[in-house]
Every structure is written in C-alpha cells, then in structure tokens.
Amino acid sequence: MSTEPALKRARQILRAHSDRLLAKPNVVGVGVGYRKSSPSELALVVMVKQKLPESALAEDEIVPSDIDGLPVEVRMVGEVNAQMDASNQGD
Amino acid sequence: MAEIKEVRRAKELSKYRLLSKPNVLGVGYGYKEKAGRRTADLCVVALVRVKLPKSSLAPRELVPPTLDGVSTDVVQVGDIRALQARTDRWRPAPGGVSIGHYQITAGTLGSVVRDATTGERLILSNNHVLANSNAAGLGDAILQPGPTDGGNADSDTIATLERFIPLLFIKEPSDCGVAQWVADAANFVARLLGSRSKLVVVREDPTAVNQVDAALARPVADSDLLDEILDIGEVSGTVEPTLGMGVRKSGRTTAFTTGQITVLEATIDVNYGEGRTARFEGQIVSGPMSQGGDSGSLLVAGDSLQAVGLLYAGSNQATIFNPIREVMAALNIEL
C-alpha cells in the first residue's frame, strides 16, 4: 500500500510536471493513481483522448514512461464533457 | 396444506372484505411467515400500512386467522406510492432528481445543504446546472424537473438562483466586439465566395484554473425539499477521498450507480460545449458511473453516509468530481 510519504512525493512530482504534460496535444488530464498492473504501486496517471502508437507522435508529444523515478501510466479517457443532459448540446 | 387453487379462490372471495378494513392496502397470496422465516404454507396475505396489536383494533378491523379454511398472514408494507421517474415532478423533491436553470436542458439536484452562516436549507448542484455556466442572473428561476424533462417556469419553479462560483474558461468564443466584427466581415466575404466554413474568434487564457463547478439555489418553499437522496438516504458530514475507495451516486440519468476512485489530485480539461474548455485542478476521478444529465449528483462513500464529491463531468471511460470540502468552503455551506 502507498504510504503517506510516497503519496506526498508523487504529488510533488505531479505538480512539477503537470503543465508540461498538459501542453501535449492529446493529453486531457493528469493525476495520481495506482498502477493497473501493480495496484499497490503509485503512478503518475496521464489521461489522453486516445491512445496512439509512438510512431504516430512527434518526439515532444510522447509521454515518458517514468518521471523522476515515478512510473507513468497513460490511460484513455476520451473527451471529457460537462454532464448536463445532452439533448440539445452541440457535441 | 392448502393448494394454490384453494388459496387463490379464498383470496378472490375475501379481497373486497379485507380491503374495506381501515389499515389494509392490498391483498394477495404468498408463503406464510413465522417468526420472520418463510414456511412452506401458502396463505392469503393482507398488506397493511402498519402492523398494530390486536388489542388496539376493533373485532371487525381484524384480519381473520383463516378464510374458507385457508390461513392468512399480515405483512407491513408502509405507505405505497406510484413509482416516480427521476425526470418527473417531485414535491417534496429529494436529491437525485432532474433540476435545471430555465435556460438549460437538465442536470441533477445534488442534495439539500445548509448555509454555514444562517443555517438555511439550500439546493446544491453545479454552476452549469443552476447558473447556466455563468450566463444566469441571481434570482433566476430553477425548475424541477429541468426544461428538457418538461419543467416550465409557471408551474415548476422550485427555487431561485442564490449564488455560484464563476467558471473560468481557458478557451471560449470571444465576446470582444472588434474581433467578432472582423470575423463577421470575413464570414460575409467567405459566404460571397461560396465558402461554407465559418470563422469563430476564440479567446484563450491558459492560466485560468478552477477548483469547483458549483452553485446554490434557494427553495421557494422550504417544505418542497427532502433532506434525503433517492436510493442513498440522508447524507451528513464528509470523508476525504482515497485511491481505491468504493463510492456511489444517485443521478437523474443513470440513477443509482457505484464505482471506485482511480485517480486523485487530477488536473483535467473539461469541454463545456460551444467551444469552451475549463481546466480544473485537485479533482477526483472514478471509473465510468454517469452520463449527461447526472451533473450535480453528490458522490457518497460506499460504506457510510458521508459525502466525498460533486459530480460535474465525465466521458465513456471516467467520471469527474469536485472534492466536496472545496465545494463547501467555496460556497460557505455545511452538509
């Protein structure tokens, strides 16, 4: 399980890098979560509109696999919309 | 032991007599219960609002122990109301039903909360549900059900807009007159040239960050509000979200759903339609447990009646919440 110091460190890394990650074209959000493959290990979660192969991305668009020793996990969340009833929304 | 044919016959013969007794709401047949356990005996069942001791009933009010040789049972069912949809009109209205500013579609009435200073009961939901994403004026009509669900200002105004936290957009169509005039002129020229594409001026402010999408409405009549949330109950107090925590919500569109918190401290960009995007920080993310119309639902812990967050956004893969403590601090309310 994550300990308080581990969570604190993950938050610090998140804060230091969130702006840079959010500037990448496909990135919708960033946060802290557990790794899917190892649910007791913390990761920096990068939420993207769609998962693309690295070959389809420019070098500066690729999300690194770890940052300052913290694993990075890319998850597809799609388009995040405010959830009023969509019956006459344009989207 | 009575055969089902005999039991049905006894029920048919006696139902009107049973229904005429003051406490009986319904008649049917089923297995007799003894000491809280189902037996193998079929019997005629009288459904009553409240079970009363025999001593407090007149002889003619009692359900006889047998009818035509078939035994009877009395089952307490409480008040029975027609099942109402969350998109219906509710008075008094609980949390989890349709609500909305008169110019929007519909969202969810999150919960009744109290003003931390005056103690008055108010309705909690999102800015984009009660304040039309900043476009509303204080005192505007709030309808239950929301306009999309048939609510109209004459008969369904349950509250008026009390206060809201303005949303800051990192991207929105410009309201700058000159820029729009240039765009309009360009569009006019483009139309003359047969182009179908339209130029929209977009204003960007990448430094604008939000913590909450939240607003309050003041009920027209205090008695129009129920403190409980449909399928959850009465929530009081809050609990800090943790990774992996089981959570639940009750909303207009997808009703009662459960999920798990997957990401915390999230910074996330949310699409508000009409070219507007708002960035939020410090948010809670769960697996998918909502759809359009669920905005405003209160997120409640899975194993207690404590509030965790306020639902406002989502995708097919995730649902996003404001931390409830940020909402309460920003709006000066208590739960």
mmCIF file of C-alpha atoms in Angstrom, chain B residues 25-311:
data_model
loop_
_atom_site.group_PDB
_atom_site.id
_atom_site.type_symbol
_atom_site.label_atom_id
_atom_site.label_comp_id
_atom_site.label_asym_id
_atom_site.label_seq_id
_atom_site.Cartn_x
_atom_site.Cartn_y
_atom_site.Cartn_z
ATOM 1 C CA LEU B 25 -53.731 -1.518 1.496
ATOM 2 C CA GLY B 26 -53.612 -4.689 -0.577
ATOM 3 C CA VAL B 27 -54.454 -8.397 -0.760
ATOM 4 C CA GLY B 28 -52.563 -11.254 -2.395
ATOM 5 C CA TYR B 29 -51.247 -14.690 -1.641
ATOM 6 C CA GLY B 30 -47.833 -15.965 -0.646
ATOM 7 C CA TYR B 31 -45.939 -18.187 1.748
ATOM 8 C CA LYS B 32 -46.787 -17.683 5.388
ATOM 9 C CA GLU B 33 -44.029 -16.275 7.556
ATOM 10 C CA LYS B 34 -43.498 -17.466 11.105
ATOM 11 C CA ALA B 35 -41.009 -15.720 13.376
ATOM 12 C CA GLY B 36 -39.567 -13.887 10.354
ATOM 13 C CA ARG B 37 -38.989 -17.098 8.360
ATOM 14 C CA ARG B 38 -40.804 -18.239 5.266
ATOM 15 C CA THR B 39 -42.708 -21.501 5.722
ATOM 16 C CA ALA B 40 -43.937 -23.878 3.002
ATOM 17 C CA ASP B 41 -47.572 -22.915 3.743
ATOM 18 C CA LEU B 42 -49.455 -20.902 1.145
ATOM 19 C CA CYS B 43 -51.819 -18.313 2.613
ATOM 20 C CA VAL B 44 -53.836 -15.206 1.831
ATOM 21 C CA VAL B 45 -51.701 -12.130 2.549
ATOM 22 C CA ALA B 46 -53.131 -8.829 3.734
ATOM 23 C CA LEU B 47 -50.755 -5.915 3.118
ATOM 24 C CA VAL B 48 -51.098 -3.278 5.827
ATOM 25 C CA ARG B 49 -49.582 0.141 6.276
ATOM 26 C CA VAL B 50 -48.557 -0.598 9.888
ATOM 27 C CA LYS B 51 -48.913 -3.761 11.930
ATOM 28 C CA LEU B 52 -50.942 -2.992 15.060
ATOM 29 C CA PRO B 53 -51.504 -5.097 18.185
ATOM 30 C CA LYS B 54 -54.867 -6.896 18.159
ATOM 31 C CA SER B 55 -55.838 -5.075 21.345
ATOM 32 C CA SER B 56 -55.845 -1.710 19.583
ATOM 33 C CA LEU B 57 -58.217 -2.892 16.822
ATOM 34 C CA ALA B 58 -61.976 -3.394 16.884
ATOM 35 C CA PRO B 59 -63.037 -7.003 16.104
ATOM 36 C CA ARG B 60 -64.344 -6.019 12.650
ATOM 37 C CA GLU B 61 -60.989 -4.410 11.825
ATOM 38 C CA LEU B 62 -59.005 -7.613 12.452
ATOM 39 C CA VAL B 63 -57.840 -9.838 9.600
ATOM 40 C CA PRO B 64 -59.324 -13.251 10.484
ATOM 41 C CA PRO B 65 -56.743 -16.036 11.076
ATOM 42 C CA THR B 66 -58.370 -18.219 8.392
ATOM 43 C CA LEU B 67 -60.616 -17.601 5.361
ATOM 44 C CA ASP B 68 -62.563 -20.578 3.981
ATOM 45 C CA GLY B 69 -60.089 -22.888 5.669
ATOM 46 C CA VAL B 70 -57.028 -21.061 4.255
ATOM 47 C CA SER B 71 -54.710 -19.384 6.732
ATOM 48 C CA THR B 72 -53.871 -15.680 6.460
ATOM 49 C CA ASP B 73 -50.827 -13.553 7.094
ATOM 50 C CA VAL B 74 -50.457 -9.842 7.698
ATOM 51 C CA VAL B 75 -47.439 -8.087 6.122
ATOM 52 C CA GLN B 76 -46.452 -4.498 6.849
ATOM 53 C CA VAL B 77 -45.550 -2.524 3.683
ATOM 54 C CA GLY B 78 -45.733 1.094 4.807
ATOM 55 C CA ASP B 79 -47.077 3.815 2.511
ATOM 56 C CA ILE B 80 -47.200 2.785 -1.124
ATOM 57 C CA ARG B 81 -46.656 5.423 -3.759
ATOM 58 C CA ALA B 82 -46.574 5.104 -7.511
ATOM 59 C CA LEU B 83 -43.020 4.658 -8.721
ATOM 60 C CA GLN B 84 -41.903 8.011 -9.960
ATOM 61 C CA ALA B 85 -39.217 8.614 -12.554
ATOM 62 C CA ARG B 86 -36.338 10.909 -11.717
ATOM 63 C CA THR B 87 -37.360 13.110 -14.635
ATOM 64 C CA ASP B 88 -40.841 13.620 -13.112
ATOM 65 C CA ARG B 89 -42.015 16.500 -10.943
ATOM 66 C CA TRP B 90 -41.301 15.753 -7.258
ATOM 67 C CA ARG B 91 -42.768 17.679 -4.305
ATOM 68 C CA PRO B 92 -41.169 17.474 -1.911
ATOM 69 C CA ALA B 93 -38.091 16.851 -4.059
ATOM 70 C CA PRO B 94 -35.302 14.537 -2.858
ATOM 71 C CA GLY B 95 -31.697 14.569 -4.090
ATOM 72 C CA GLY B 96 -31.063 12.638 -7.306
ATOM 73 C CA VAL B 97 -33.916 14.038 -9.455
ATOM 74 C CA SER B 98 -33.978 16.324 -12.502
ATOM 75 C CA ILE B 99 -33.403 20.056 -11.998
ATOM 76 C CA GLY B 100 -32.127 22.959 -14.041
ATOM 77 C CA HIS B 101 -31.921 26.693 -14.698
ATOM 78 C CA TYR B 102 -34.787 27.653 -17.021
ATOM 79 C CA GLN B 103 -32.415 28.110 -19.985
ATOM 80 C CA ILE B 104 -30.526 24.796 -19.770
ATOM 81 C CA THR B 105 -31.515 21.170 -20.539
ATOM 82 C CA ALA B 106 -31.363 19.320 -17.206
ATOM 83 C CA GLY B 107 -28.981 18.178 -14.514
ATOM 84 C CA THR B 108 -29.339 16.635 -11.068
ATOM 85 C CA LEU B 109 -30.492 18.074 -7.743
ATOM 86 C CA GLY B 110 -27.463 17.019 -5.672
ATOM 87 C CA SER B 111 -28.624 17.436 -2.118
ATOM 88 C CA VAL B 112 -30.074 19.797 0.421
ATOM 89 C CA VAL B 113 -27.271 21.675 2.224
ATOM 90 C CA ARG B 114 -27.235 24.388 4.870
ATOM 91 C CA ASP B 115 -25.832 27.877 4.683
ATOM 92 C CA ALA B 116 -22.940 27.828 7.180
ATOM 93 C CA THR B 117 -23.868 31.294 8.473
ATOM 94 C CA THR B 118 -27.678 31.327 8.532
ATOM 95 C CA GLY B 119 -28.462 27.589 8.665
ATOM 96 C CA GLU B 120 -30.994 27.973 5.828
ATOM 97 C CA ARG B 121 -31.667 24.934 3.619
ATOM 98 C CA LEU B 122 -30.429 25.392 0.059
ATOM 99 C CA ILE B 123 -30.088 23.198 -3.062
ATOM 100 C CA LEU B 124 -26.580 22.162 -4.148
ATOM 101 C CA SER B 125 -25.748 21.407 -7.778
ATOM 102 C CA ASN B 126 -23.309 22.654 -10.447
ATOM 103 C CA ASN B 127 -22.838 26.138 -11.873
ATOM 104 C CA HIS B 128 -23.607 24.687 -15.335
ATOM 105 C CA VAL B 129 -26.895 23.244 -13.984
ATOM 106 C CA LEU B 130 -28.195 26.097 -11.788
ATOM 107 C CA ALA B 131 -26.341 29.116 -13.234
ATOM 108 C CA ASN B 132 -26.175 28.190 -16.936
ATOM 109 C CA SER B 133 -22.337 28.272 -16.968
ATOM 110 C CA ASN B 134 -22.127 31.907 -15.682
ATOM 111 C CA ALA B 135 -24.868 33.189 -18.029
ATOM 112 C CA ALA B 136 -27.602 33.279 -15.357
ATOM 113 C CA GLY B 137 -28.616 36.162 -13.107
ATOM 114 C CA LEU B 138 -29.118 35.821 -9.347
ATOM 115 C CA GLY B 139 -32.802 35.177 -8.652
ATOM 116 C CA ASP B 140 -33.372 33.351 -11.966
ATOM 117 C CA ALA B 141 -35.950 30.538 -11.922
ATOM 118 C CA ILE B 142 -34.705 27.000 -11.195
ATOM 119 C CA LEU B 143 -37.088 24.320 -12.480
ATOM 120 C CA GLN B 144 -37.808 20.811 -11.135
ATOM 121 C CA PRO B 145 -37.954 18.912 -13.405
ATOM 122 C CA GLY B 146 -35.469 20.680 -15.700
ATOM 123 C CA PRO B 147 -36.689 22.173 -19.022
ATOM 124 C CA THR B 148 -35.779 19.071 -21.084
ATOM 125 C CA ASP B 149 -37.961 16.958 -18.793
ATOM 126 C CA GLY B 150 -40.976 19.211 -19.251
ATOM 127 C CA GLY B 151 -40.391 21.708 -16.435
ATOM 128 C CA ASN B 152 -41.785 25.188 -17.093
ATOM 129 C CA ALA B 153 -41.358 28.419 -15.176
ATOM 130 C CA ASP B 154 -45.071 28.919 -14.420
ATOM 131 C CA SER B 155 -45.732 25.678 -12.602
ATOM 132 C CA ASP B 156 -42.384 24.023 -11.826
ATOM 133 C CA THR B 157 -40.176 26.739 -10.318
ATOM 134 C CA ILE B 158 -38.844 25.065 -7.164
ATOM 135 C CA ALA B 159 -36.139 27.612 -6.333
ATOM 136 C CA THR B 160 -34.236 30.680 -7.444
ATOM 137 C CA LEU B 161 -30.507 31.021 -8.118
ATOM 138 C CA GLU B 162 -28.839 32.019 -4.845
ATOM 139 C CA ARG B 163 -25.101 32.141 -5.583
ATOM 140 C CA PHE B 164 -22.485 30.433 -7.771
ATOM 141 C CA ILE B 165 -18.743 30.119 -8.253
ATOM 142 C CA PRO B 166 -17.960 31.588 -11.706
ATOM 143 C CA LEU B 167 -16.331 29.178 -14.167
ATOM 144 C CA LEU B 168 -13.082 30.324 -15.749
ATOM 145 C CA PHE B 169 -12.519 29.096 -19.301
ATOM 146 C CA ILE B 170 -9.103 28.545 -20.848
ATOM 147 C CA LYS B 171 -10.762 28.611 -24.240
ATOM 148 C CA GLU B 172 -14.046 30.271 -25.207
ATOM 149 C CA PRO B 173 -15.551 32.126 -28.142
ATOM 150 C CA SER B 174 -14.555 35.770 -27.806
ATOM 151 C CA ASP B 175 -17.005 38.416 -26.719
ATOM 152 C CA CYS B 176 -14.559 41.048 -27.962
ATOM 153 C CA GLY B 177 -16.592 43.271 -30.287
ATOM 154 C CA VAL B 178 -13.806 44.262 -32.683
ATOM 155 C CA ALA B 179 -12.522 40.722 -33.153
ATOM 156 C CA GLN B 180 -16.051 39.446 -33.709
ATOM 157 C CA TRP B 181 -16.719 42.238 -36.209
ATOM 158 C CA VAL B 182 -13.592 41.220 -38.135
ATOM 159 C CA ALA B 183 -14.717 37.591 -38.058
ATOM 160 C CA ASP B 184 -18.249 38.503 -39.132
ATOM 161 C CA ALA B 185 -16.866 40.540 -42.033
ATOM 162 C CA ALA B 186 -14.608 37.647 -43.031
ATOM 163 C CA ASN B 187 -17.546 35.259 -42.825
ATOM 164 C CA PHE B 188 -19.600 37.598 -45.002
ATOM 165 C CA VAL B 189 -16.843 37.653 -47.622
ATOM 166 C CA ALA B 190 -16.436 33.893 -47.338
ATOM 167 C CA ARG B 191 -20.159 33.429 -47.918
ATOM 168 C CA LEU B 192 -19.966 35.633 -51.017
ATOM 169 C CA LEU B 193 -17.147 33.390 -52.228
ATOM 170 C CA GLY B 194 -19.259 30.306 -51.610
ATOM 171 C CA SER B 195 -17.315 29.007 -48.598
ATOM 172 C CA ARG B 196 -19.229 27.039 -46.009
ATOM 173 C CA SER B 197 -16.622 27.154 -43.260
ATOM 174 C CA LYS B 198 -17.162 29.745 -40.564
ATOM 175 C CA LEU B 199 -14.588 31.729 -38.651
ATOM 176 C CA VAL B 200 -15.102 31.822 -34.886
ATOM 177 C CA VAL B 201 -12.960 34.017 -32.700
ATOM 178 C CA VAL B 202 -11.537 32.044 -29.787
ATOM 179 C CA ARG B 203 -10.128 33.684 -26.677
ATOM 180 C CA GLU B 204 -7.507 31.757 -24.768
ATOM 181 C CA ASP B 205 -6.388 32.184 -21.182
ATOM 182 C CA PRO B 206 -4.226 29.189 -20.287
ATOM 183 C CA THR B 207 -3.727 30.424 -16.708
ATOM 184 C CA ALA B 208 -7.415 30.194 -15.747
ATOM 185 C CA VAL B 209 -7.875 27.278 -13.313
ATOM 186 C CA ASN B 210 -10.995 26.152 -11.411
ATOM 187 C CA GLN B 211 -11.464 24.110 -8.256
ATOM 188 C CA VAL B 212 -15.245 23.648 -8.410
ATOM 189 C CA ASP B 213 -18.275 23.809 -10.714
ATOM 190 C CA ALA B 214 -20.814 24.645 -8.018
ATOM 191 C CA ALA B 215 -23.908 26.725 -7.319
ATOM 192 C CA LEU B 216 -26.763 27.062 -4.825
ATOM 193 C CA ALA B 217 -30.474 27.663 -5.238
ATOM 194 C CA ARG B 218 -32.921 28.932 -2.608
ATOM 195 C CA PRO B 219 -36.209 26.988 -2.415
ATOM 196 C CA VAL B 220 -39.407 28.951 -2.997
ATOM 197 C CA ALA B 221 -40.905 26.933 -0.105
ATOM 198 C CA ASP B 222 -38.727 25.129 2.417
ATOM 199 C CA SER B 223 -41.262 22.269 2.578
ATOM 200 C CA ASP B 224 -40.604 21.478 -1.124
ATOM 201 C CA LEU B 225 -37.246 19.872 -0.274
ATOM 202 C CA LEU B 226 -36.425 16.469 1.220
ATOM 203 C CA ASP B 227 -33.135 16.024 3.061
ATOM 204 C CA GLU B 228 -32.619 12.519 1.670
ATOM 205 C CA ILE B 229 -31.129 11.414 -1.638
ATOM 206 C CA LEU B 230 -33.060 8.783 -3.621
ATOM 207 C CA ASP B 231 -31.663 5.256 -3.128
ATOM 208 C CA ILE B 232 -28.987 6.547 -0.726
ATOM 209 C CA GLY B 233 -30.640 8.286 2.210
ATOM 210 C CA GLU B 234 -29.732 11.285 4.304
ATOM 211 C CA VAL B 235 -26.059 12.212 3.964
ATOM 212 C CA SER B 236 -24.235 14.025 6.717
ATOM 213 C CA GLY B 237 -20.612 15.012 7.062
ATOM 214 C CA THR B 238 -17.777 14.349 4.648
ATOM 215 C CA VAL B 239 -14.872 11.975 4.209
ATOM 216 C CA GLU B 240 -11.570 12.512 2.421
ATOM 217 C CA PRO B 241 -11.311 10.546 -0.866
ATOM 218 C CA THR B 242 -8.639 7.835 -1.105
ATOM 219 C CA LEU B 243 -7.389 5.770 -4.047
ATOM 220 C CA GLY B 244 -9.457 2.599 -4.461
ATOM 221 C CA MET B 245 -12.332 3.892 -2.280
ATOM 222 C CA GLY B 246 -15.738 2.467 -3.210
ATOM 223 C CA VAL B 247 -18.257 5.232 -3.983
ATOM 224 C CA ARG B 248 -21.890 5.703 -5.107
ATOM 225 C CA LYS B 249 -24.106 8.351 -6.569
ATOM 226 C CA SER B 250 -27.789 8.934 -7.372
ATOM 227 C CA GLY B 251 -28.476 10.988 -10.506
ATOM 228 C CA ARG B 252 -31.184 11.994 -12.992
ATOM 229 C CA THR B 253 -29.999 9.898 -15.949
ATOM 230 C CA THR B 254 -28.224 6.758 -14.716
ATOM 231 C CA ALA B 255 -29.931 6.696 -11.258
ATOM 232 C CA PHE B 256 -28.027 4.742 -8.590
ATOM 233 C CA THR B 257 -24.524 3.660 -9.667
ATOM 234 C CA THR B 258 -21.349 2.655 -7.890
ATOM 235 C CA GLY B 259 -17.674 2.966 -8.737
ATOM 236 C CA GLN B 260 -14.147 3.230 -7.427
ATOM 237 C CA ILE B 261 -11.817 6.197 -7.139
ATOM 238 C CA THR B 262 -8.984 5.672 -9.637
ATOM 239 C CA VAL B 263 -7.111 8.998 -9.753
ATOM 240 C CA LEU B 264 -6.668 11.814 -7.228
ATOM 241 C CA GLU B 265 -5.216 15.330 -7.422
ATOM 242 C CA ALA B 266 -6.205 15.387 -11.069
ATOM 243 C CA THR B 267 -5.762 18.423 -13.280
ATOM 244 C CA ILE B 268 -8.188 17.989 -16.140
ATOM 245 C CA ASP B 269 -9.597 19.891 -19.123
ATOM 246 C CA VAL B 270 -13.387 19.738 -19.457
ATOM 247 C CA ASN B 271 -15.397 20.574 -22.565
ATOM 248 C CA TYR B 272 -18.434 22.813 -21.828
ATOM 249 C CA GLY B 273 -19.766 22.887 -25.394
ATOM 250 C CA GLU B 274 -19.888 25.963 -27.665
ATOM 251 C CA GLY B 275 -16.092 25.937 -27.946
ATOM 252 C CA ARG B 276 -15.485 26.414 -24.219
ATOM 253 C CA THR B 277 -12.920 24.461 -22.223
ATOM 254 C CA ALA B 278 -12.319 24.839 -18.483
ATOM 255 C CA ARG B 279 -9.306 23.490 -16.595
ATOM 256 C CA PHE B 280 -9.815 22.061 -13.078
ATOM 257 C CA GLU B 281 -7.214 21.055 -10.512
ATOM 258 C CA GLY B 282 -7.346 18.860 -7.406
ATOM 259 C CA GLN B 283 -10.150 16.715 -8.870
ATOM 260 C CA ILE B 284 -11.371 13.178 -8.116
ATOM 261 C CA VAL B 285 -11.626 10.624 -10.949
ATOM 262 C CA SER B 286 -13.580 7.345 -10.828
ATOM 263 C CA GLY B 287 -14.404 4.666 -13.365
ATOM 264 C CA PRO B 288 -17.412 5.430 -15.604
ATOM 265 C CA MET B 289 -20.563 5.842 -13.453
ATOM 266 C CA SER B 290 -22.512 8.687 -15.116
ATOM 267 C CA GLN B 291 -23.912 10.209 -18.306
ATOM 268 C CA GLY B 292 -25.225 13.564 -19.482
ATOM 269 C CA GLY B 293 -27.870 14.788 -17.006
ATOM 270 C CA ASP B 294 -26.127 13.344 -13.941
ATOM 271 C CA SER B 295 -24.212 16.593 -13.334
ATOM 272 C CA GLY B 296 -24.811 17.863 -9.814
ATOM 273 C CA SER B 297 -25.084 14.412 -8.179
ATOM 274 C CA LEU B 298 -23.479 14.078 -4.785
ATOM 275 C CA LEU B 299 -20.705 11.456 -4.580
ATOM 276 C CA VAL B 300 -21.124 9.440 -1.377
ATOM 277 C CA ALA B 301 -18.777 6.922 0.254
ATOM 278 C CA GLY B 302 -19.743 3.302 -0.461
ATOM 279 C CA ASP B 303 -19.761 2.229 3.188
ATOM 280 C CA SER B 304 -21.027 5.314 5.015
ATOM 281 C CA LEU B 305 -23.430 8.233 4.507
ATOM 282 C CA GLN B 306 -20.592 10.734 4.178
ATOM 283 C CA ALA B 307 -20.171 12.951 1.117
ATOM 284 C CA VAL B 308 -16.988 12.751 -0.973
ATOM 285 C CA GLY B 309 -17.530 14.884 -4.078
ATOM 286 C CA LEU B 310 -19.795 16.719 -6.517
ATOM 287 C CA LEU B 311 -20.218 15.122 -9.974
#
